[in-house]
Amino acid sequence: MPSAPEHEARRRAPSAAVRPAPPEPAGPRSVLPGAPEPLGARFATGPDGTPGTRFALWAGGAEAVELCLFEEGGGGDALRETRLPLTAGAHGTWHGFVPGVLPGHRYGYRVHGRWDPWTGARWNPAKLLLDPYARAVDGDFSLPPHVYGHVRDWPQQHVADTVRDERDSAPYVPKGVVVHDDDDWSDDHRPGTPWPESVLYELHVRGFTMRHPGIPEQLRGTYAGLAHPAALEHLTRLGVTAVELLPVHQFAHEDHLLRRGLRNYWGYNSVAWFAPHAGYAAGGTRGQQVGEFKRMVRALHAAGIEVLLDVVYNHTAEGGELGPTLSLRGIDNRHYYRLQDDPRRYADHTGCGNTLNVVRPAALRLVTDSLRYWVTEMGVDGFRFDLAAALARTATHDVDMLSPFLATVAQDPVLRRVKLIAEPWDVGPGGYRAGAFPPPWSEWNDRYRDAVRDFWRGALPDLRDLGYRLSGSSDLYARDGRRPWASVNYVTAHDGFTLRDLVSYERKHNEANGEGNRDGADDNRSWNCGTEGETADLRVRALRRRQVRNLLTTLLLSAGVPMLVAGDEMGRTQRGNNNAYCQDNETGWVDWSLLDDPGWRGVAALCARLVALRRAHPALRSPSFFSGLPREGSGLRDLAWFTPGGTEMTEADWYAPSATLGLYLSGPEVPAGEPGGAPVTGESFLLILHAGARALRFTLPGPPWARSYALLANTALEDQSTAPDLHRDGGSRISVRGRSVLLWRVVPEREGSAPLSPGP
């Protein structure tokens, strides 16, 4: 039962706020019979040949639904609203056909029903709702009190969510836009890069292009800017095979940020899962953003680069019970969201106030329809799912790899063929599920991130965990037919320090976020090389660049799929901010002037060189897990580990503290990509990682491993292009500088002992 104050709030709800103005008469517009399929707004031809738009909205528990059309002519900047009733169809779908509504027309919905938050019912027709199937959105959320379904500033905040606000929200919220789907994708050629050959590059559409001097100013920060030849040239020179775009679904800015004069920059606050974010469009927001996004995809595909989207289906921008009413809450709150035993409250497994209830049919359909749309009509090649464990929760809130969402994706003929990456956790109970997702999923591997960071800062107790991470994390993924590419390896991501900051700061510096430096992770596994923050000390700066080269080299030469972060290859810094989600400014944007610095330009060149090596040599991107067993005939192992003395590591060596590891990859012994498939052959390599501060002597393994070696990369050098040709016999003792990586190519006997170029 509600408490006494709750009873009072319920009793006073009808008179708690100003009544909405009466709707404009329908005028000449009329609603003809429509169809319950497909959902959304679809431009079409009516029964009499008249062009118009079919509208269909699922609102299962509603008592009535009004379609609201908006046109200029309301006086000043206001739009004139026309409200038209839709017909209730079968299974909760409301629909109609409106002649004369053409592409570019703006619209929304008002949904009527009970206001009873104690049972989870939060219908409020005073609030204009964005169509969850809207393919374009015009306008932005300003989040005044009118946008909340409850009286936001009710004096008794503990019951504020139960008091209905009847002020009209239409002037303060964006509208959906009718879009004409007439694109022909026959001229588009998807790269179709196999997983083992993939190198991902996480970037922000706006942040990547805002400061690029080669992109025209009017295109910076936009989809068109990312499609510009200057942006494509950097991506192709670097050699990455796919861009992973931070959220491009239409999103809203949180109220607490707007009050502090900030904005949501990363975009993990979705409100429309079919619409490309209008703020990244150069050509307009009345549907032009859709065509601009498609042209960007075509340009990237033409450059041989796949497009993956970072998608946020786990929660919406409506937040918890004290959040605004923008779309799903006002359509059918009880169906779309997970509610607690007390239906007033939301089950929050995301840390963002609510969790989408993909166990429910309409919610599950919304997500899968959106995914298919982006593949089939927008041309994308895959997805990275933010907090994917939240989508794998069942009706009992448990994370289950046989959940409805995962089962649906696994059998879907469109979705099962694209790249699927899980962030394999959420913040709810039992939410950490790294290694548990089934085929065909890959996962962000935070175990890789932590082990590599700890090794290079000297914090690993022994080498066991590092060995697993470098060789593809078979302890996590070698089951159910999964392969090394199930592991998406990364050292940094958008969330946390940049690579340069990882070696420059030991503490977060998030004061600019306005939260008293309380936000962001405290455990960064970073090392500042002896000085906190930027410094004029040339020795510290050189060491930091070397550490960046070490981390990048380790990442790009590990089994699995490497993910780089835009700007890390050129020393981008956020000045120690490890949670720049609200920094839509120079803090969050890529600084392209860094390439004018020879030191950082050398890092970028090394990165491109390593990507090329990886692409050229199967041993550096093995499609299957290594066995580590001697092969018949040669007696060599496909993977072998060596101590600095040039001997194979014993079990005791794995448990002993050490800062040095030798990794031998035998090209002729690389396991086949598929059972019964053609053997994968190639050259062999020796990788030496030395995290100790002092130089040491390392004995290169002699026959049968190799008679001689040629040096390909040495991270102790600022400029790899000036490295001398270096050739050493097997069994030689070489000097390895402190904190450096050496990559040696095994010289086949047919090449003799002539010195070799260090390039591939």
PDB file of C-alpha atoms in Angstrom, residues 147 184 190 211 260 270 309 327 418 426 680 693:
ATOM      1  CA  VAL A 147       9.213  17.277 -20.527  1.00  0.00           C
ATOM      2  CA  ASP A 184      19.898   1.263 -54.101  1.00  0.00           C
ATOM      3  CA  ARG A 190      31.112  -4.611 -48.343  1.00  0.00           C
ATOM      4  CA  ARG A 211      40.193  19.469 -35.708  1.00  0.00           C
ATOM      5  CA  ARG A 260      26.246  22.563 -15.597  1.00  0.00           C
ATOM      6  CA  SER A 270      19.975   6.671 -26.772  1.00  0.00           C
ATOM      7  CA  LEU A 309      28.380   0.646 -34.518  1.00  0.00           C
ATOM      8  CA  SER A 327       9.244   7.885 -25.742  1.00  0.00           C
ATOM      9  CA  VAL A 418      27.607  -9.753 -39.158  1.00  0.00           C
ATOM     10  CA  ASP A 426      26.684  -4.935 -16.711  1.00  0.00           C
ATOM     11  CA  VAL A 680      48.170 -22.000 -42.977  1.00  0.00           C
ATOM     12  CA  ALA A 693      64.173  -0.941 -16.262  1.00  0.00           C
TER      13      ALA A 693
END
